[in-house]
Short mmCIF file of C-alpha atoms in Angstrom, two decimals:
data_model
loop_
_atom_site.label_atom_id
_atom_site.label_comp_id
_atom_site.label_asym_id
_atom_site.label_seq_id
_atom_site.Cartn_x
_atom_site.Cartn_y
_atom_site.Cartn_z
CA UNK A 1 87.18 97.38 165.70
CA UNK A 2 84.01 95.78 166.04
CA UNK A 3 82.49 92.96 164.14
CA UNK A 4 80.17 95.39 162.41
CA UNK A 5 82.93 97.55 161.17
CA UNK A 6 84.94 94.65 160.04
CA UNK A 7 82.00 93.40 158.05
CA UNK A 8 81.52 96.87 156.33
CA UNK A 9 85.22 97.01 155.54
CA UNK A 10 85.11 93.47 153.99
CA UNK A 11 81.96 94.47 151.96
CA UNK A 12 83.68 97.69 150.67
CA UNK A 13 86.95 95.73 149.93
CA UNK A 14 85.06 93.09 148.05
CA UNK A 15 83.01 95.77 146.08
CA UNK A 16 86.35 97.60 145.23
CA UNK A 17 88.01 94.22 144.01
CA UNK A 18 84.87 93.41 141.89
CA UNK A 19 85.16 96.80 140.31
CA UNK A 20 88.90 96.46 139.74
CA UNK A 21 88.58 93.06 138.02
CA UNK A 22 85.69 94.46 135.88
CA UNK A 23 87.86 97.40 134.93
CA UNK A 24 90.87 95.17 134.09
CA UNK A 25 88.61 92.87 131.97
CA UNK A 26 87.21 95.81 130.10
CA UNK A 27 90.55 97.18 129.28
CA UNK A 28 91.84 93.82 128.19
CA UNK A 29 88.90 93.27 125.65
CA UNK A 30 88.89 96.74 124.37
CA UNK A 31 92.92 96.96 124.08
CA UNK A 32 92.88 94.72 120.70
CA UNK A 33 90.25 96.98 119.17
CA UNK A 34 92.26 100.11 120.07
CA UNK A 35 95.42 98.54 118.78
CA UNK A 36 93.64 97.78 115.52
CA UNK A 37 92.38 101.30 115.24
CA UNK A 38 95.89 102.78 115.86
CA UNK A 39 97.50 100.45 113.36
CA UNK A 40 94.76 101.34 110.83
CA UNK A 41 95.43 105.11 111.49
CA UNK A 42 99.11 104.69 110.78
CA UNK A 43 98.78 102.85 107.59
CA UNK A 44 100.58 104.53 104.74
CA UNK A 45 98.72 105.83 101.70
CA UNK A 46 99.58 104.98 98.20
CA UNK A 47 103.34 104.79 97.97
CA UNK A 48 103.71 105.06 94.34
CA UNK A 49 102.62 107.48 91.63
CA UNK A 50 99.19 106.94 90.00
CA UNK A 51 100.72 106.60 86.56
CA UNK A 52 102.90 103.72 87.68
CA UNK A 53 99.76 102.01 88.67
CA UNK A 54 98.09 102.78 85.30
CA UNK A 55 101.25 101.35 83.52
CA UNK A 56 100.50 97.93 85.23
CA UNK A 57 96.79 97.94 84.15
CA UNK A 58 95.21 95.84 81.65
CA UNK A 59 96.31 97.34 78.03
CA UNK A 60 92.70 98.16 77.25
CA UNK A 61 92.09 100.20 80.43
CA UNK A 62 95.55 101.88 79.99
CA UNK A 63 94.82 102.83 76.49
CA UNK A 64 91.48 104.54 77.65
CA UNK A 65 93.24 106.53 80.26
CA UNK A 66 96.07 107.53 78.04
CA UNK A 67 93.78 108.31 75.18
CA UNK A 68 91.75 110.69 77.28
CA UNK A 69 94.88 112.14 78.84
CA UNK A 70 96.15 112.75 75.13
CA UNK A 71 92.98 114.44 74.24
CA UNK A 72 93.28 116.62 77.16
CA UNK A 73 96.74 117.67 76.37
CA UNK A 74 95.85 118.20 72.85
CA UNK A 75 92.96 120.41 73.71
CA UNK A 76 95.13 122.50 76.19
CA UNK A 77 97.89 123.05 73.69
CA UNK A 78 98.82 125.89 71.41
CA UNK A 79 97.04 124.46 68.41
CA UNK A 80 93.83 122.57 68.61
CA UNK A 81 93.26 119.62 66.26
CA UNK A 82 89.53 118.80 66.57
CA UNK A 83 89.77 115.58 64.28
CA UNK A 84 92.58 114.14 66.52
CA UNK A 85 90.95 115.06 69.91
CA UNK A 86 87.64 113.52 68.41
CA UNK A 87 89.45 110.43 67.35
CA UNK A 88 91.22 110.10 70.84
CA UNK A 89 87.77 110.58 72.67
CA UNK A 90 86.18 107.92 70.38
CA UNK A 91 88.97 105.47 71.19
CA UNK A 92 88.56 106.31 75.00
CA UNK A 93 84.62 105.80 74.77
CA UNK A 94 85.08 102.41 72.98
CA UNK A 95 87.49 101.30 75.64
CA UNK A 96 85.14 102.63 78.40
CA UNK A 97 82.29 100.50 76.55
CA UNK A 98 84.41 97.28 76.63
CA UNK A 99 85.32 97.78 80.30
CA UNK A 100 81.63 98.33 81.18
CA UNK A 101 80.65 95.23 79.27
CA UNK A 102 83.00 93.21 81.26
CA UNK A 103 81.74 94.71 84.50
CA UNK A 104 78.06 94.15 83.48
CA UNK A 105 78.81 90.49 82.42
CA UNK A 106 80.49 89.84 85.70
CA UNK A 107 77.58 91.53 87.58
CA UNK A 108 74.91 89.30 85.72
CA UNK A 109 76.87 86.17 86.47
CA UNK A 110 77.08 87.12 90.15
CA UNK A 111 73.34 88.13 90.35
CA UNK A 112 72.38 84.70 88.66
CA UNK A 113 73.79 83.00 91.82
CA UNK A 114 71.73 85.07 94.43
CA UNK A 115 68.23 84.84 95.78
CA UNK A 116 65.46 87.03 94.34
CA UNK A 117 65.58 89.16 97.47
CA UNK A 118 69.23 89.80 97.15
CA UNK A 119 69.03 90.46 93.32
CA UNK A 120 66.34 93.04 94.17
CA UNK A 121 68.72 94.70 96.69
CA UNK A 122 71.57 94.67 94.19
CA UNK A 123 69.70 95.50 91.09
CA UNK A 124 70.92 99.25 91.26
CA UNK A 125 74.35 98.05 90.36
CA UNK A 126 73.31 97.70 86.83
CA UNK A 127 72.36 101.49 86.73
CA UNK A 128 74.72 103.51 84.58
CA UNK A 129 74.17 106.65 86.69
CA UNK A 130 73.83 107.32 90.33
CA UNK A 131 70.41 108.19 91.54
CA UNK A 132 69.81 111.99 91.60
CA UNK A 133 70.25 113.61 95.02
CA UNK A 134 66.74 114.96 94.95
CA UNK A 135 65.25 111.61 94.46
CA UNK A 136 67.01 110.29 97.51
CA UNK A 137 66.33 113.41 99.72
CA UNK A 138 62.76 114.62 98.96
CA UNK A 139 62.90 117.49 101.49
CA UNK A 140 65.59 119.20 99.21
CA UNK A 141 63.47 118.49 95.94
CA UNK A 142 60.59 120.54 97.31
CA UNK A 143 62.83 123.79 97.52
CA UNK A 144 62.16 126.21 94.67
CA UNK A 145 65.10 126.99 92.47
CA UNK A 146 66.08 130.52 91.95
CA UNK A 147 65.68 131.74 88.28
CA UNK A 148 68.87 132.45 86.40
CA UNK A 149 69.13 136.01 85.33
CA UNK A 150 69.32 136.46 81.45
CA UNK A 151 72.66 137.42 80.14
CA UNK A 152 72.77 140.97 78.81
CA UNK A 153 74.81 141.67 75.64
#
């Protein structure tokens, strides 16, 4: 082998070693992220029934859920008692109002600690309703809505 061919072989060997080291470093850096993703994918879902979770809730929240559930059950039953269903729904609404009040009070306390720019960004959390889709996506709001045919007797 000539000195020229030895130099070329050395340069090729160094280049391959540099690429091998870079590949090894990349695998070493990405390995932790991949392991985290795999662990996240294998996380089990909720292992207990929803009603067990509800039983451990705050009594006011539990009362709200149970009252609405009872109203639904009474409505689907053989006999319908509108007074009882209305009372259960009223109890559920009152409980929802108490819960909303607690949430809004906490939100106001949190917003009070923020800068004006952050408060402006988080102001929509005080809204009772989500923004309408058409308001967020104007291209869909411009599409005409097909008229509904009148019902015939």
